[in-house]
CSV table of C-alpha atoms in Angstrom, one decimal:
chain,number,residue,atom,x,y,z
A,669,MET,CA,-137.2,-8.2,-130.6
A,670,MET,CA,-135.1,-5.1,-129.9
A,671,THR,CA,-132.2,-5.3,-127.4
A,672,ASN,CA,-130.0,-2.8,-125.6
A,673,LYS,CA,-126.9,-4.0,-127.5
A,674,PRO,CA,-125.3,-1.1,-129.4
A,675,VAL,CA,-125.4,-1.2,-133.1
A,676,ASP,CA,-122.3,-1.4,-135.2
A,677,SER,CA,-121.2,2.2,-135.9
A,678,ALA,CA,-118.1,1.4,-138.0
A,679,SER,CA,-119.6,2.8,-141.2
A,680,THR,CA,-119.1,6.6,-141.5
A,681,THR,CA,-120.5,6.7,-145.0
A,682,THR,CA,-124.1,5.9,-144.0
A,683,ILE,CA,-126.3,8.9,-143.9
A,684,GLU,CA,-127.6,9.5,-140.3
A,685,LEU,CA,-131.4,9.2,-140.2
A,686,SER,CA,-132.1,10.8,-136.9
A,687,THR,CA,-132.2,14.5,-136.2
A,688,ILE,CA,-133.7,15.8,-133.0
A,689,GLN,CA,-135.5,12.6,-131.9
A,690,PRO,CA,-134.3,10.8,-128.7
A,691,ILE,CA,-131.6,8.3,-129.6
A,692,PRO,CA,-132.8,4.7,-128.7
A,693,LEU,CA,-130.6,2.7,-126.4
A,694,ASN,CA,-129.8,0.1,-129.0
A,695,GLU,CA,-128.3,2.8,-131.3
A,696,ARG,CA,-126.0,4.2,-128.7
A,697,HIS,CA,-122.3,3.8,-129.4
A,698,GLY,CA,-118.9,5.4,-128.9
A,699,LYS,CA,-116.2,5.9,-126.3
A,700,PRO,CA,-115.2,8.9,-124.2
A,701,GLN,CA,-112.0,9.3,-126.1
A,702,ASN,CA,-114.1,10.1,-129.2
A,703,LEU,CA,-115.1,13.3,-127.4
A,704,PHE,CA,-111.5,14.2,-127.0
A,705,THR,CA,-110.7,14.0,-130.7
A,706,ILE,CA,-113.8,15.7,-131.9
A,707,TRP,CA,-113.1,18.8,-129.7
A,708,PHE,CA,-109.3,18.7,-130.1
A,709,GLY,CA,-109.4,18.3,-133.9
A,710,SER,CA,-112.2,20.7,-134.5
A,711,ASN,CA,-110.5,23.6,-132.7
A,712,ILE,CA,-107.2,23.5,-134.6
A,713,MET,CA,-108.1,25.9,-137.3
A,714,LEU,CA,-107.6,29.5,-138.4
A,715,LEU,CA,-110.5,31.0,-136.5
A,716,THR,CA,-109.0,29.8,-133.2
A,717,VAL,CA,-105.7,31.3,-134.2
A,718,ILE,CA,-107.4,34.6,-135.1
A,719,THR,CA,-109.2,34.6,-131.7
A,720,GLY,CA,-105.9,34.2,-129.8
A,721,ALA,CA,-104.4,37.0,-131.9
A,722,LEU,CA,-107.0,39.4,-130.6
A,723,ALA,CA,-105.2,39.5,-127.3
A,724,VAL,CA,-102.4,41.4,-129.1
A,725,SER,CA,-104.1,43.1,-132.0
A,726,ILE,CA,-107.1,44.4,-130.2
A,727,PHE,CA,-106.2,44.2,-126.5
A,728,HIS,CA,-102.5,45.2,-126.9
A,729,LEU,CA,-101.0,42.7,-124.5
A,730,SER,CA,-97.5,41.3,-124.5
A,731,PHE,CA,-96.9,37.7,-125.4
A,732,LEU,CA,-96.6,36.5,-121.8
A,733,TRP,CA,-99.7,38.4,-120.5
A,734,ALA,CA,-101.7,37.4,-123.6
A,735,THR,CA,-100.8,33.7,-123.1
A,736,VAL,CA,-101.8,33.9,-119.4
A,737,ALA,CA,-105.1,35.5,-120.3
A,738,VAL,CA,-106.1,32.9,-122.9
A,739,LEU,CA,-105.0,30.1,-120.5
A,740,ILE,CA,-107.2,31.4,-117.7
A,741,GLY,CA,-110.1,32.0,-120.1
A,742,ASN,CA,-110.0,28.5,-121.6
A,743,LEU,CA,-109.6,26.7,-118.3
A,744,ALA,CA,-112.6,28.6,-116.8
A,745,GLY,CA,-114.9,28.5,-119.9
A,746,GLY,CA,-114.0,24.8,-120.5
A,747,LEU,CA,-115.6,23.8,-117.2
A,748,PHE,CA,-119.1,25.0,-118.4
A,749,MET,CA,-118.6,23.4,-121.9
A,750,ALA,CA,-117.7,20.0,-120.4
A,751,LEU,CA,-120.6,20.1,-117.9
A,752,HIS,CA,-123.0,20.5,-120.8
A,753,SER,CA,-121.3,17.7,-122.7
A,754,ALA,CA,-122.0,15.2,-119.9
A,755,GLN,CA,-125.7,15.8,-120.4
A,756,GLY,CA,-125.8,14.2,-123.8
A,757,PRO,CA,-125.6,10.5,-122.9
A,758,GLN,CA,-128.1,10.8,-120.1
A,759,LEU,CA,-130.9,12.4,-122.2
A,760,GLY,CA,-130.1,11.4,-125.8
A,761,VAL,CA,-131.4,14.6,-127.3
A,762,PRO,CA,-129.8,17.8,-128.7
A,763,GLN,CA,-129.0,20.5,-126.2
A,764,MET,CA,-131.6,22.9,-127.5
A,765,VAL,CA,-134.4,20.3,-127.3
A,766,GLN,CA,-133.4,19.8,-123.6
A,767,THR,CA,-133.7,23.5,-123.0
A,768,ARG,CA,-137.4,23.1,-123.2
A,769,GLY,CA,-137.1,21.4,-119.8
A,770,GLN,CA,-136.0,24.7,-118.2
A,771,PHE,CA,-137.9,27.3,-120.3
A,772,GLY,CA,-141.0,25.5,-121.5
A,773,SER,CA,-141.9,24.6,-125.1
A,774,TYR,CA,-142.5,28.2,-126.2
A,775,GLY,CA,-140.3,29.8,-123.6
A,776,SER,CA,-137.3,28.1,-125.2
A,777,VAL,CA,-137.9,29.6,-128.6
A,778,LEU,CA,-136.0,32.9,-127.9
A,779,VAL,CA,-133.0,31.1,-126.6
A,780,VAL,CA,-132.9,28.6,-129.6
A,781,ALA,CA,-133.3,31.5,-132.1
A,782,LEU,CA,-130.4,33.3,-130.5
A,783,VAL,CA,-128.3,30.2,-130.8
A,784,VAL,CA,-129.2,29.9,-134.5
A,785,ILE,CA,-127.9,33.5,-134.9
A,786,MET,CA,-124.7,32.4,-133.1
A,787,TYR,CA,-124.2,29.6,-135.7
A,788,ILE,CA,-124.8,32.1,-138.5
A,789,GLY,CA,-122.0,34.3,-137.1
A,790,PHE,CA,-119.5,31.5,-136.6
A,791,LEU,CA,-120.3,29.9,-140.0
A,792,ALA,CA,-119.8,33.1,-141.9
A,793,SER,CA,-116.6,33.9,-140.0
A,794,ASN,CA,-115.2,30.5,-140.8
A,795,LEU,CA,-116.2,30.8,-144.5
A,796,VAL,CA,-114.4,34.2,-144.8
A,797,LEU,CA,-111.2,32.7,-143.3
A,798,GLY,CA,-111.5,29.6,-145.5
A,799,GLY,CA,-111.7,31.8,-148.6
A,800,GLN,CA,-108.9,34.1,-147.4
A,801,SER,CA,-106.6,31.2,-146.6
A,802,LEU,CA,-107.1,29.4,-149.9
A,803,HIS,CA,-106.5,32.7,-151.8
A,804,ALA,CA,-103.3,33.4,-149.7
A,805,ILE,CA,-101.6,30.1,-150.8
A,806,TYR,CA,-103.0,30.0,-154.4
A,807,ALA,CA,-103.8,33.5,-155.8
A,808,PRO,CA,-105.8,32.3,-158.8
A,809,VAL,CA,-108.5,31.0,-156.4
A,810,SER,CA,-110.4,34.2,-155.4
A,811,ILE,CA,-111.6,34.7,-151.9
A,812,ASN,CA,-115.2,34.3,-153.0
A,813,MET,CA,-114.3,31.0,-154.7
A,814,GLY,CA,-112.5,29.9,-151.6
A,815,ILE,CA,-115.6,30.7,-149.6
A,816,ILE,CA,-117.7,28.5,-151.9
A,817,VAL,CA,-115.3,25.6,-151.7
A,818,SER,CA,-115.2,25.7,-147.9
A,819,ALA,CA,-119.0,25.8,-147.8
A,820,LEU,CA,-119.3,22.7,-150.0
A,821,LEU,CA,-116.9,20.7,-147.9
A,822,SER,CA,-118.9,21.6,-144.8
A,823,LEU,CA,-122.2,20.7,-146.5
A,824,VAL,CA,-121.0,17.2,-147.4
A,825,ALA,CA,-120.0,16.3,-143.9
A,826,CYS,CA,-123.2,17.8,-142.4
A,827,ALA,CA,-125.3,15.8,-144.9
A,828,PHE,CA,-123.9,12.5,-143.8
A,829,GLY,CA,-124.1,13.5,-140.1
A,830,TYR,CA,-122.9,12.4,-136.7
A,831,ASN,CA,-120.6,9.5,-137.5
A,832,LEU,CA,-118.8,11.1,-140.5
A,833,ILE,CA,-118.2,14.3,-138.5
A,834,HIS,CA,-116.7,12.3,-135.6
A,835,ALA,CA,-114.5,10.4,-138.1
A,836,TYR,CA,-113.5,13.6,-139.8
A,837,THR,CA,-112.3,15.3,-136.6
A,838,LYS,CA,-110.5,12.2,-135.4
A,839,VAL,CA,-108.3,12.3,-138.5
A,840,MET,CA,-107.9,16.1,-138.1
A,841,SER,CA,-106.7,15.6,-134.5
A,842,TRP,CA,-103.6,13.8,-135.7
A,843,VAL,CA,-103.0,15.8,-138.9
A,844,SER,CA,-103.7,19.2,-137.5
A,845,GLY,CA,-101.9,18.5,-134.2
A,846,PHE,CA,-98.8,17.5,-136.1
A,847,ILE,CA,-98.9,20.5,-138.3
A,848,LEU,CA,-99.5,22.8,-135.3
A,849,VAL,CA,-96.3,21.5,-133.6
A,850,ALA,CA,-94.4,21.8,-136.9
A,851,ALA,CA,-95.5,25.5,-137.3
A,852,PHE,CA,-94.3,26.3,-133.8
A,853,VAL,CA,-90.9,24.7,-134.4
A,854,TRP,CA,-90.5,26.4,-137.8
A,855,ILE,CA,-91.4,29.9,-136.5
A,856,ILE,CA,-89.2,29.6,-133.4
A,857,PHE,CA,-86.2,27.8,-134.7
A,858,VAL,CA,-86.1,28.4,-138.5
A,859,THR,CA,-87.6,31.8,-139.0
A,860,GLY,CA,-86.7,33.1,-135.5
A,861,LEU,CA,-88.3,35.6,-133.2
A,862,PRO,CA,-87.5,39.3,-133.1
A,863,ALA,CA,-84.8,40.3,-130.6
A,864,ASN,CA,-87.3,42.4,-128.6
A,865,PHE,CA,-90.1,39.8,-128.8
A,866,LEU,CA,-90.8,39.6,-125.1
A,867,ALA,CA,-90.6,43.4,-124.7
A,868,ARG,CA,-93.3,44.1,-127.3
A,869,GLY,CA,-96.7,45.0,-125.7
A,870,ASP,CA,-97.3,45.3,-122.0
A,871,PHE,CA,-100.0,44.7,-119.4
A,872,ASN,CA,-103.2,46.6,-119.1
A,873,LEU,CA,-106.1,45.5,-116.9
A,874,SER,CA,-108.9,46.1,-119.4
A,875,GLY,CA,-107.0,44.3,-122.2
A,876,PHE,CA,-106.2,41.4,-119.9
A,877,LEU,CA,-109.8,40.9,-118.8
A,878,GLY,CA,-111.0,41.4,-122.3
A,879,ALA,CA,-108.6,38.6,-123.6
A,880,VAL,CA,-109.8,36.3,-120.7
A,881,SER,CA,-113.4,37.0,-121.7
A,882,ILE,CA,-112.8,36.2,-125.3
A,883,ALA,CA,-111.1,32.9,-124.5
A,884,ALA,CA,-113.8,32.0,-122.0
A,885,LEU,CA,-116.5,32.8,-124.6
A,886,TRP,CA,-114.8,30.5,-127.1
A,887,GLN,CA,-115.5,27.6,-124.7
A,888,LEU,CA,-118.9,28.9,-123.7
A,889,ALA,CA,-120.0,29.1,-127.3
A,890,TYR,CA,-119.8,25.3,-127.5
A,891,ALA,CA,-122.3,25.0,-124.6
A,892,PRO,CA,-125.5,25.1,-126.8
A,893,TYR,CA,-124.4,22.2,-128.9
A,894,VAL,CA,-121.6,20.2,-127.2
A,895,SER,CA,-124.0,17.5,-126.0
A,896,ASP,CA,-125.2,17.1,-129.6
A,897,TYR,CA,-122.0,15.2,-130.1
A,898,SER,CA,-122.3,13.0,-127.0
A,899,ARG,CA,-126.0,12.1,-127.3
A,900,TYR,CA,-125.3,8.9,-129.1
A,901,MET,CA,-123.0,7.7,-126.3
A,902,PRO,CA,-124.2,4.7,-124.1
A,903,LYS,CA,-126.4,6.0,-121.3
A,904,ASP,CA,-124.4,4.1,-118.7
A,905,ILE,CA,-121.1,5.7,-119.8
A,906,SER,CA,-119.1,7.4,-117.0
A,907,GLU,CA,-120.1,11.1,-116.7
A,908,LYS,CA,-116.6,11.9,-115.4
A,909,SER,CA,-115.0,10.4,-118.5
A,910,VAL,CA,-117.3,12.4,-120.7
A,911,PHE,CA,-116.5,15.5,-118.8
A,912,TRP,CA,-112.8,15.2,-118.8
A,913,CYS,CA,-112.4,14.0,-122.4
A,914,SER,CA,-114.5,16.9,-123.6
A,915,TYR,CA,-112.8,19.4,-121.3
A,916,LEU,CA,-109.2,18.4,-122.1
A,917,GLY,CA,-109.9,18.0,-125.9
A,918,CYS,CA,-111.5,21.5,-126.1
A,919,VAL,CA,-109.1,23.3,-123.8
A,920,LEU,CA,-105.9,21.9,-125.3
A,921,GLY,CA,-107.3,22.1,-128.9
A,922,SER,CA,-108.1,25.8,-128.4
A,923,LEU,CA,-105.2,26.9,-126.2
A,924,PHE,CA,-102.3,26.0,-128.5
A,925,PRO,CA,-103.7,27.5,-131.7
A,926,MET,CA,-104.5,30.7,-129.7
A,927,ILE,CA,-100.9,30.8,-128.5
A,928,LEU,CA,-99.8,30.5,-132.2
A,929,GLY,CA,-102.0,33.5,-133.0
A,930,ILE,CA,-100.5,35.5,-130.2
A,931,LEU,CA,-97.0,34.5,-131.3
A,932,VAL,CA,-97.5,35.5,-134.9
A,933,SER,CA,-99.4,38.7,-134.0
A,934,VAL,CA,-96.6,39.9,-131.7
A,935,CYS,CA,-94.0,39.3,-134.4
A,936,ILE,CA,-95.9,41.1,-137.3
A,937,GLY,CA,-97.4,44.0,-135.3
A,938,ASP,CA,-100.3,45.5,-137.3
A,939,GLY,CA,-99.8,43.2,-140.3
A,940,ASP,CA,-102.3,40.7,-141.8
A,941,LEU,CA,-102.3,37.6,-139.7
A,942,ILE,CA,-102.8,35.1,-142.5
A,943,ASN,CA,-100.0,36.6,-144.6
A,944,GLY,CA,-97.9,36.7,-141.4
A,945,ILE,CA,-98.4,32.9,-140.9
A,946,VAL,CA,-97.5,32.3,-144.5
A,947,ASN,CA,-94.4,34.4,-144.3
A,948,MET,CA,-93.2,33.0,-140.9
A,949,THR,CA,-93.8,29.3,-141.7
A,950,GLY,CA,-91.8,29.6,-145.0
A,951,GLY,CA,-91.6,26.3,-146.9
A,952,LEU,CA,-94.2,24.8,-144.6
A,953,SER,CA,-96.7,27.6,-145.2
A,954,SER,CA,-98.8,25.9,-147.9
A,955,THR,CA,-99.2,22.8,-145.8
A,956,VAL,CA,-100.1,24.8,-142.7
A,957,ILE,CA,-102.7,26.9,-144.4
A,958,ILE,CA,-104.2,23.9,-146.3
A,959,VAL,CA,-104.5,21.8,-143.1
A,960,PHE,CA,-105.9,24.7,-141.1
A,961,ALA,CA,-108.4,25.5,-143.9
A,962,VAL,CA,-109.5,21.9,-144.0
A,963,GLY,CA,-109.9,22.2,-140.2
A,964,ILE,CA,-112.2,25.1,-140.8
A,965,ALA,CA,-114.4,22.9,-143.0
A,966,ALA,CA,-114.6,20.3,-140.2
A,967,THR,CA,-115.6,22.9,-137.7
A,968,ASN,CA,-118.1,24.5,-140.1
A,969,ALA,CA,-119.6,21.1,-140.6
A,970,MET,CA,-120.2,20.8,-136.9
A,971,ASN,CA,-121.6,24.3,-136.7
A,972,LEU,CA,-123.9,23.7,-139.7
A,973,TYR,CA,-125.1,20.3,-138.3
A,974,CYS,CA,-126.0,21.8,-135.0
A,975,GLY,CA,-127.4,25.0,-136.5
A,976,VAL,CA,-129.7,22.8,-138.6
A,977,LEU,CA,-130.8,20.8,-135.5
A,978,CYS,CA,-131.7,24.1,-133.8
A,979,THR,CA,-133.7,25.2,-136.8
A,980,LEU,CA,-135.5,21.9,-136.9
A,981,THR,CA,-136.1,22.2,-133.2
A,982,LEU,CA,-137.8,25.6,-133.8
A,983,GLY,CA,-140.0,24.1,-136.5
A,984,GLN,CA,-141.0,21.1,-134.4
A,985,THR,CA,-142.0,23.4,-131.5
A,986,PHE,CA,-144.8,24.8,-133.6
A,987,PHE,CA,-145.6,21.5,-135.5
A,988,PRO,CA,-145.2,18.9,-132.7
A,989,LYS,CA,-146.4,16.0,-134.9
A,990,TRP,CA,-143.6,16.6,-137.3
A,991,SER,CA,-140.6,14.3,-136.8
A,992,PRO,CA,-137.9,15.5,-139.2
A,993,LEU,CA,-135.4,13.0,-140.5
A,994,SER,CA,-132.3,13.1,-142.7
A,995,GLY,CA,-134.1,14.6,-145.7
A,996,ALA,CA,-135.2,17.6,-143.7
A,997,ARG,CA,-131.6,18.0,-142.3
A,998,ILE,CA,-130.1,18.0,-145.8
A,999,ALA,CA,-132.7,20.4,-147.2
A,1000,VAL,CA,-132.3,22.9,-144.3
A,1001,SER,CA,-128.5,22.5,-144.6
A,1002,ILE,CA,-128.5,23.6,-148.3
A,1003,VAL,CA,-130.6,26.6,-147.6
A,1004,THR,CA,-128.5,27.6,-144.6
A,1005,VAL,CA,-125.3,27.2,-146.6
A,1006,LEU,CA,-126.6,29.5,-149.4
A,1007,ILE,CA,-127.5,32.1,-146.8
A,1008,GLU,CA,-124.0,31.8,-145.2
A,1009,VAL,CA,-122.2,32.1,-148.5
A,1010,LEU,CA,-124.0,35.4,-149.2
A,1011,ILE,CA,-123.3,36.8,-145.8
A,1012,ALA,CA,-119.6,35.8,-146.0
A,1013,ILE,CA,-119.1,37.2,-149.5
A,1014,TYR,CA,-120.8,40.5,-148.8
A,1015,GLY,CA,-119.6,40.8,-145.2
A,1016,GLN,CA,-115.9,40.0,-145.5
A,1017,GLU,CA,-114.8,43.7,-145.3
A,1018,ASN,CA,-113.8,44.8,-141.7
A,1019,PHE,CA,-113.9,41.1,-140.7
A,1020,LEU,CA,-111.7,41.4,-137.6
A,1021,VAL,CA,-113.8,44.3,-136.1
A,1022,ASN,CA,-117.1,42.7,-136.9
A,1023,TYR,CA,-116.0,39.3,-135.5
A,1024,THR,CA,-114.8,40.9,-132.2
A,1025,ASN,CA,-118.1,42.7,-131.7
A,1026,PHE,CA,-120.0,39.6,-132.6
A,1027,ILE,CA,-118.4,37.4,-130.0
A,1028,LEU,CA,-118.7,40.0,-127.3
A,1029,MET,CA,-122.4,40.4,-127.9
A,1030,LEU,CA,-122.8,36.6,-128.0
A,1031,LEU,CA,-121.2,36.5,-124.5
A,1032,TYR,CA,-124.1,38.6,-123.0
A,1033,VAL,CA,-126.9,36.3,-124.2
A,1034,LEU,CA,-125.2,32.9,-123.7
A,1035,VAL,CA,-124.1,33.3,-120.1
A,1036,PRO,CA,-127.5,33.6,-118.4
A,1037,TRP,CA,-128.7,30.5,-120.4
A,1038,THR,CA,-125.7,28.4,-119.5
A,1039,ALA,CA,-126.1,29.3,-115.8
A,1040,ILE,CA,-129.8,28.3,-115.8
A,1041,ASN,CA,-129.2,25.1,-117.7
A,1042,LEU,CA,-126.4,23.8,-115.6
A,1043,VAL,CA,-128.0,24.8,-112.2
A,1044,ASP,CA,-131.3,23.1,-113.3
A,1045,TYR,CA,-129.6,19.9,-114.6
A,1046,TYR,CA,-127.1,19.4,-111.8
A,1047,LEU,CA,-128.7,21.0,-108.7
A,1048,VAL,CA,-132.5,21.1,-109.3
A,1049,ALA,CA,-133.5,18.2,-111.6
A,1050,HIS,CA,-130.3,16.1,-111.0
A,1051,GLY,CA,-130.4,14.9,-114.6
A,1052,ASN,CA,-134.0,13.6,-114.3
A,1053,TYR,CA,-136.2,14.9,-117.1
A,1054,ASP,CA,-139.4,13.7,-118.8
A,1055,VAL,CA,-138.0,13.5,-122.3
A,1056,ALA,CA,-141.4,12.8,-123.9
A,1057,SER,CA,-142.6,16.2,-122.6
A,1058,PHE,CA,-139.9,17.9,-124.7
A,1059,PHE,CA,-141.7,17.0,-127.9
A,1060,ARG,CA,-145.2,18.1,-126.9
A,1061,ARG,CA,-146.7,21.4,-128.1
A,1062,ASP,CA,-147.8,22.3,-124.6
A,1063,GLY,CA,-144.5,21.3,-123.1
A,1064,GLY,CA,-146.0,18.4,-121.1
A,1065,ILE,CA,-145.0,18.8,-117.4
A,1066,TYR,CA,-142.8,21.8,-118.3
A,1067,GLY,CA,-145.6,23.9,-119.9
A,1068,TYR,CA,-145.5,26.5,-122.5
A,1069,PHE,CA,-143.4,28.9,-120.4
A,1070,ASN,CA,-141.4,28.7,-117.3
A,1071,SER,CA,-141.6,32.2,-115.8
A,1072,LYS,CA,-138.8,31.6,-113.3
A,1073,ALA,CA,-136.3,30.7,-116.0
A,1074,ILE,CA,-137.4,33.5,-118.3
A,1075,PHE,CA,-137.1,36.0,-115.4
A,1076,CYS,CA,-133.6,34.8,-114.5
A,1077,TYR,CA,-132.5,34.9,-118.1
A,1078,LEU,CA,-133.7,38.5,-118.5
A,1079,LEU,CA,-132.2,39.4,-115.1
A,1080,GLY,CA,-128.9,38.0,-116.2
A,1081,ILE,CA,-128.8,40.3,-119.3
A,1082,ILE,CA,-129.9,43.3,-117.2
A,1083,VAL,CA,-127.2,42.9,-114.6
A,1084,GLU,CA,-124.6,42.5,-117.3
A,1085,VAL,CA,-125.4,45.8,-118.9
A,1086,PRO,CA,-123.4,48.1,-116.5
A,1087,PHE,CA,-120.3,45.8,-117.0
A,1088,MET,CA,-120.5,45.6,-120.8
A,1089,SER,CA,-117.6,47.1,-122.8
A,1090,THR,CA,-118.0,47.2,-126.6
A,1091,ALA,CA,-117.5,49.5,-129.5
A,1092,ILE,CA,-121.2,50.2,-129.4
A,1093,TYR,CA,-121.8,50.7,-125.7
A,1094,THR,CA,-119.6,50.8,-122.5
A,1095,GLY,CA,-121.4,50.6,-119.2
A,1096,PRO,CA,-120.6,52.7,-116.2
A,1097,ALA,CA,-119.1,49.9,-114.2
A,1098,ALA,CA,-116.9,48.9,-117.2
A,1099,THR,CA,-115.8,52.6,-117.4
A,1100,MET,CA,-114.8,52.6,-113.7
A,1101,LEU,CA,-112.7,49.4,-114.4
A,1102,GLY,CA,-110.9,51.1,-117.3
A,1103,GLY,CA,-112.9,49.5,-120.0
A,1104,ALA,CA,-112.5,46.0,-118.6
A,1105,ASP,CA,-115.5,43.7,-119.4
A,1106,ILE,CA,-116.3,41.3,-116.6
A,1107,SER,CA,-120.0,41.0,-117.5
A,1108,TRP,CA,-119.9,37.2,-118.0
A,1109,ILE,CA,-118.6,36.8,-114.4
A,1110,ILE,CA,-121.4,39.0,-113.0
A,1111,GLY,CA,-124.0,37.2,-115.1
A,1112,LEU,CA,-123.0,33.8,-113.8
A,1113,ALA,CA,-122.6,35.0,-110.2
A,1114,VAL,CA,-126.1,36.5,-110.1
A,1115,VAL,CA,-128.2,34.1,-112.2
A,1116,SER,CA,-126.9,30.8,-110.7
A,1117,PRO,CA,-128.0,31.4,-107.1
A,1118,VAL,CA,-131.2,33.2,-108.0
A,1119,TYR,CA,-132.4,30.4,-110.2
A,1120,TYR,CA,-131.5,27.8,-107.7
A,1121,LEU,CA,-133.3,29.6,-104.9
A,1122,LEU,CA,-136.4,30.0,-107.0
A,1123,CYS,CA,-136.5,26.4,-108.3
A,1124,ARG,CA,-135.0,24.2,-105.6
A,1125,THR,CA,-138.4,23.2,-104.1
A,1126,GLN,CA,-140.0,22.1,-107.4
A,1127,PRO,CA,-141.2,18.4,-107.3
A,1128,ALA,CA,-139.1,15.6,-108.8
A,1129,VAL,CA,-139.9,14.4,-112.3
A,1130,GLN,CA,-141.0,10.9,-113.2
A,1131,VAL,CA,-138.5,10.1,-116.0
A,1132,SER,CA,-139.9,8.6,-119.2
A,1133,SER,CA,-137.4,6.1,-120.5
A,1134,VAL,CA,-136.0,6.2,-124.0
A,1135,LYS,CA,-137.2,3.3,-126.1
A,1136,SER,CA,-134.7,0.5,-126.5
C-alpha cells in the first residue's frame, strides 16, 4: 500500500524516471534551502559576468551607475522568478505543462515553442563561453573542442536528471562562491584598480534603463522553468520559504557575478572580457576560469533539462496517450546537444552583439506570458488547477484554446512595440525617451490588470489530486 511518506532521495546517481508527469506525493522530497543553492550556484558563471559587463560595454555606464542598474533589475525581476518557483510544490508538474491551465492545450503551444527557442539561445551562448574560457587558459584546446567538452558535461547531468543537478549546483554554490570572493579580492587588492576607475563612464538615461532591463530579464528568463526545480518538493512545504530561498539564491547569485563583470569591463575598456579576467586575476586566473567554466556546464545542464521537458511537452500535446520517461529525455537531450554544438560552433562570431539582441527580443515575448501566468495562479485560480486536464488532448476543463489569455498575450506584445529599442527596430516612444527601453514595464502594467478583469469571474476549479 502506498503512503505519503517521502522516498529517500539521497542517491544522486540514480537516473530520474519521470519527465513531465505529475510527481506523486510519496516521491516528494527536499527542503527550501535546496532552492537557494540551485539558484545561487547555477548563476555564478561566465555568462552572468558577461551580462553584467553589458552595462559598461554596451550601455556605457560608470561603475556606480552600472551597479545600481543591475541591482534594481535583479531585485525587480527576481520577484517574478520566485513567484513562479512557489508554484512547483503545489502542482508537481513542469511550468510549461501548467501553462495549459491558462492558454488551453493547443493555445499553449506557441508559448512553449518560444521557450524552447529561449533555451536554444542560452545553451548556445553558454557553450560559446565555455569553449572560449577553456581555450583562454589552455591554448592547445581549441574553442570548438571546448564547446564540445562543455556540451558533454551538460549532457551527463541532464541524463541523470533532477537529483544530480541539485547536488551539482549545491557543490558549485560553495566552490564558485569562494572563487568569486577570491577574484574580487585579487583584482582590488593585488592587481589594483586604475586611478581614475570611478571617473570612467558616466550616467545616461537610456543606458541606465537598458542595463536595468537586461538584469531584470536575466531573472525573468528563469520564470518558464524555475518551478521545474521545485516540483519534487513536498506539497505542504511553506510557500514563503520556497519564495524567499529562490529569490535570495537567484538575486545574490546573479548580482555579484554581474558586478564582477562591471568591475573588469570598466578596467579594460574595449578589451576582451575573458582575457581581461585572466589578466586581472593573475595567478588565480586558471582556477577562476575553470570554476566558472564548470559553472557554465551546471547551468547548461539545467537549461538542457528544462528545454527537453518543454520539447516533450510539445510532443505530448499532440500525442496525449504518450507518457515519456527517462529514455525519451535522454534521446531528446542528445539530439538537442548536437544541434546546440553546431549553432555554437558556427555562430560564435559577433557573440556579444548577437547575445544582446537575443535577450532583448526574449524580453518582449516572456513578459506578457509571465503576467498572465502569475495573475491567473495567484489572483484568479488561487493555485487551484485540475492537473488531470493538463494531459488531455482537448485540454479538459481548459479547452483547446483560451481566447482571453491569447488576446492578452498578443496585446502585451503590441503595447510593447512603441517602447522597444533594439539594433533592428526602435519604437517612437523609445526614441522620445532617448533610446531607453521600458517595454517590459509597459507589458506588465497593461497585461496584468486586463487579464484579471477578463478572467476574475470564471468559476472555481475542482482540483484533481495527485496520486499518492
